Amino acid sequence: MSIALQVTDLSKTFPVGKKLFGGARGSVKAVHPMTLSVETGETLGIVGESGCGKSTLARMLVGLLPPTTGTIEIEGAALDTADPAAFGKRIQYVFQDPISSLNPRKTIRQIMEAPLRLLHGMDRAAREERIREIFDSVNLRADFLDRYPHEFSGGQAQRIGIARALAAQARILILDEPVSALDVSVQAQVLNLLADLKREFGLTYLFISHDLAVVEAVSDRIAVLYFGSVVEEGRAEEIFAHPRHPYTKLLADSAPVVGRPLRDPETGQAELPNPLDPPPGCAFAKRCPYATEKCRATAPVLEQIGPDQRVACFHPLPAR
Amino acid sequence: MGGYILKRLALAVPVILGITVIVFLIMAMIPGDPATAILGSYATPENVAKLNRDLGLDQPLVARYFIWLWNMLHGDFGQSFSLNRPVIDEVLERFNNTLILAGSSFVLCSVLGILAGVVSAARQYGFADKAITFAVLLGISIPSFFLGMMMILIFAVDLQWLPVSGMYAIYGGGDLPDLIHHLTMPALALAVVATGVIARLSRSAMLEVLRQDFIRTARAKGVHERRVICGHALRAAMVSIIPVLGIQAGFVLSGAVYIEIVFQWPGIGRMLVDAILQRDILLVQGGVVFVAACYVIFNIIVDVAQSLLDPRIKT
Amino acid sequence: MSAFLKLLARNRLALGGLIVMGLVVALALITPLLPLADPDVTNTADRYLRPLSDGHLLGTDQLGRDLLSRLLWGTRLSLGVGAAAAIFAAVSGAAVGIVAGYFGGRTDNLLMRGVDMLMAFPYILLALAIVAALGPGLVNALIAVAVVNIPFFARNIRGITVGLAHKEFVDAAKLAGMSHARIILSEILPNVVPVIVIAMSTTIGWMILETAGLSFLGLGSQPPQADLGSMLGEARSALITNPHVSVIPGFMILVIVMSINLLGDGVRDALDPRLKSGALSRPMAATRVDRRTRPDREIPTEGLLSLEDLHTQFHVKNRVYKAVSGVSLSVKPGECLGVIGESGSGKSVTALSIMGLVASPPGVITGGAARLEGRDMIGAPYPELRSLRGRRVAYIFQDPLATLHPLYKVGDQLIEAISCHRPISKAEGRAKAIELLKSVRIPNAESRIDSYPHEMSGGMRQRVGIAMALANDPDVIIADEPTTALDVTVQAQILSLLDDLRRERGLAIVFITHDFGVVGQLCDRVAVMYAGRIVEQGPTRPVLDAPAHPYTARLIACVPELGEGKRKLEAIPGLPPSVDDLPKGCAFADRCVKVQAGCMVNDIPLERAGARAVRCLHPETEIAEETA
């Protein structure tokens, strides 16, 4: 198996607040140095709650945001310029809000043609041909091409967004909450389409979502983010069934499941630490029932704990 | 809060400096020679050169700017040649008169404008809304100087209710009732346009706020509709109305120029127009910088009011 | 474009403005061709002729010049100068605004500081200074007015551009390989042009006024040439003796500016998409009720709260959206009823109809009753409805940031919930508010009471929302997707809080959601909605374990559940029908695998059998035998 996407020590720090004179007042680490790899043909799920840095990570991976530190390698070649056009041919992005990712004043054809013309320099006939192929594979009718985005439902618009990403002929897709704006009945249609496309074109996915059940249903491996860091990484079928990090367990216990009695899985506050003044140790320590002095003083790093599992915790939960 | 005010004041310093630079540069573009303008075209070259030296006009541009700035910081805005008195004295006296006119107009247009906007929004598409909308349209379309002239024809000439012009009666006036008697027409004429603009904006701000979820929450709690409109909605709408009040204050101050001409009000606008026609550069410079600086200070007050209203603004 | 013209034409005032404006412009264009006297030829013998004099239709001015001719030539000049100033200001202002807004950062800072500097002047001071420097004259007045108006356009357009530059379609364009210049031209500009047009159409009248104003002051057009402003200025000295010389040009300015403003408003309304749908109308205090038949005011009912055959519609232009068509349900004290459905199924509208909170216009309750202990609340007079709201029936809404007032402290909002139903002293109110915050497990309630909503996290805000609902010990709480905007760990806390509260206080809860997991954990009974109707109803477990309606079954199947690993999902093909164009018979028929010819003929009744009910001719399971 070859590595499709390798991320090493990638981090992002945003300056916050401006002083009257001089530079920023403080800084927020949205993504702490993070190392991840995705194999060709694999789906890596990224799951986390709001404020965990998952969208910042995604935007760095497609070159829309220059990273503060670290490197991105795609199929063995480093991409160190924050130039979306250079990224565009190799890695593409499917947006969360399908409607606002389409320019309301352009026809679908104009939207589809841009990557073909600008990234691949195709002539008119070749573009026509290619657009028809892509539309076939995402189950869209060709007569949609001359319509405007507002004429489409969320599910259709998301198919168009996926079609546009495919048009760039990138082999890696970053899917940033691609179904969270859709109704459940449509959500399943889009998820199944994504699975079919992956098989058909041999794609690699990075699937970002806050919905545990959705991530589990589509991913091979899953990384759990908390406060800008990966706290646990493992196989999809294992990670929520047998979590080793207390936060993963909390997530799994919080998900509403029919038949499971309702109880508050944690007592006390469920608030993230202040990003302007992060704690020195583990960010989860304040909420963690197992936290010790060590946890509060030093931050744990991600360590191999099983054949396919990594966890950043001094006191991981016992294995099965 | 105190810190916020200080910060805003500190930020005003570069703005006021910028204003002086802009005014100075614009005035430096004036072709010809002020000394010739002052002395007339029959002056001898020696006299012109001497006056230029006295006025510091033989210095390079940058030096002239700093001399002018330095003197202003010491309260010396120069001498007006057309009036033959210190610029600052004239400006202060005239600005005081303008403040009386523009200030009363501003209060009038703020109160009437917001009131009309709230009524209009609360009765959307009703009779009151339609009447107000039409009145507002008329108000923002009529040139204030034309309106002033028509008011003179109707209220002063025809009905003889109010004096034609001036600030005080020539004989025997000078007290407050006399001032109010003279002020009524110009203040109303000046307020009309701004009232229209504020009413329009207040209406749309109220309509926007009334569609918000928190209004539904207030209604779901059982809050009385009167309080929903005049409390919850108006307070939230004020967040977008207050900055417009700040801008409109500038418009009222600007409109005062026309009104002062029409009603012979001895304000700073009339002074400036006369000074321009007489090419009294120091008087124009001094007047513009002074009024602009006051306007900057006024806008700081607006910002502070805004921050008192809206806790989301970091103080 | 034709749609735009149609919208414009529908607006009668704008059409009037367009016609008047068209006439004035046409007159101005053909002025040189008309058989008019020379506007600048003086004839002091014929000074101040009254209108309708021989050879001078509008009379003459102080120098005996023909007023009609001067008026038309002046109009021509004023229009031309105003339009030129507007175009100049719009183009340069928009260019500054787009560049500043798109690139942001230092470019933005530099450009906008400059613009702020211009804005720091009351505009006329700047105009006067510019005219003072360039000297009086019409072209110089034009430049002054244009420069003074640049900041307005720059700021406006920058604001729009900043919003657009962060839109996802701009990111998508970058990823499609577009350069900055191309993005500005092909992605940003087409979206900004309508705003520029709106800004121009609403300011061009203003600019005509301004140039006329400078001419009025004697700083614009110089004699003998005259625009409308200088005509008025010259006539001023004879205002009292010969008013017609002033009135004629002044009235012309008024007509021009007013027709431009009418037209400008029409253009704005036609181009602003929010106005197209009528969305800018404000909701009234209570939903409009227009029931064909009036149900009995009071009848004994079983449940605490019961809906009978509720119909709520949205009337937008000439379309009727049947959001809720015939919903009946009831809830007993201490019971939690879940109402589940996808977006557009009518679940939220059902909930909001109960207390008349559906936004109206466009909402109308067209039939049915909502009874609290048997008394119908729909169509109850406003004072009665108001006194029930929050006191006996309370609501919890979805997004707690949007649903709390941003400018009031949470404590004050809580106290208000009580004080609008019974008088309460300040100290008592505060004590009660603290008690309420404690009851929803907010830590440090004593200090939290003085926080503003934006200072709290989403979960804390929703607790405040719940505390507010509890303030008057209501009998029924209607919770409209209260946890949808929250993170999953926070959702678990809020759900368990709600569950505890209802058991402690014997509350009846109507819980609106789209999540089967939440229903399964919290609700005793569930009603499934589709296209404005209940398609299935019954005790939660039996419905979830053995759904009877094919829609319920398919919907449950397509939601992945945690703990089942990677798998292929069951999808429902197609889309729900639009509620303004519902098919005959079963609304789900065209997506249903069990559909038969009979499904699409007549309305299908909700068949009851014991505790369960289903609206289907060919249910998945027979519900008749499992009477509970």
Tab-separated table of C-alpha atoms in Angstrom, chain C residues 90 93-94 96-98 101 112 115 119 149-164 192 195-200 202-203:
chain	number	residue	atom	x	y	z
C	90	ALA	CA	-19.457	54.441	-8.343
C	93	GLY	CA	-15.479	53.632	-5.151
C	94	ALA	CA	-16.344	50.109	-6.280
C	96	VAL	CA	-11.358	50.541	-4.128
C	97	GLY	CA	-13.987	48.519	-2.275
C	98	ILE	CA	-13.492	45.332	-4.270
C	101	GLY	CA	-12.449	43.609	0.450
C	112	MET	CA	-9.883	51.850	4.128
C	115	VAL	CA	-11.476	56.202	2.963
C	119	MET	CA	-15.365	60.136	5.830
C	149	ASN	CA	-19.160	60.217	-2.593
C	150	ILE	CA	-16.362	57.732	-3.245
C	151	PRO	CA	-16.192	56.638	0.419
C	152	PHE	CA	-19.860	55.689	0.415
C	153	PHE	CA	-19.386	53.311	-2.510
C	154	ALA	CA	-16.025	52.038	-1.308
C	155	ARG	CA	-17.383	51.105	2.110
C	156	ASN	CA	-20.566	49.566	0.806
C	157	ILE	CA	-18.874	47.476	-1.849
C	158	ARG	CA	-16.057	46.470	0.450
C	159	GLY	CA	-18.583	45.110	2.947
C	160	ILE	CA	-20.251	42.999	0.278
C	161	THR	CA	-16.925	41.847	-1.132
C	162	VAL	CA	-15.593	40.744	2.250
C	163	GLY	CA	-18.684	38.576	2.622
C	164	LEU	CA	-18.235	37.147	-0.869
C	192	VAL	CA	-21.318	42.904	-6.750
C	195	VAL	CA	-25.219	46.162	-5.318
C	196	ILE	CA	-23.408	48.854	-7.302
C	197	VAL	CA	-26.523	49.428	-9.371
C	198	ILE	CA	-28.682	49.659	-6.257
C	199	ALA	CA	-26.246	52.040	-4.581
C	200	MET	CA	-26.084	54.158	-7.717
C	202	THR	CA	-30.384	55.337	-4.707
C	203	THR	CA	-27.633	57.998	-4.724
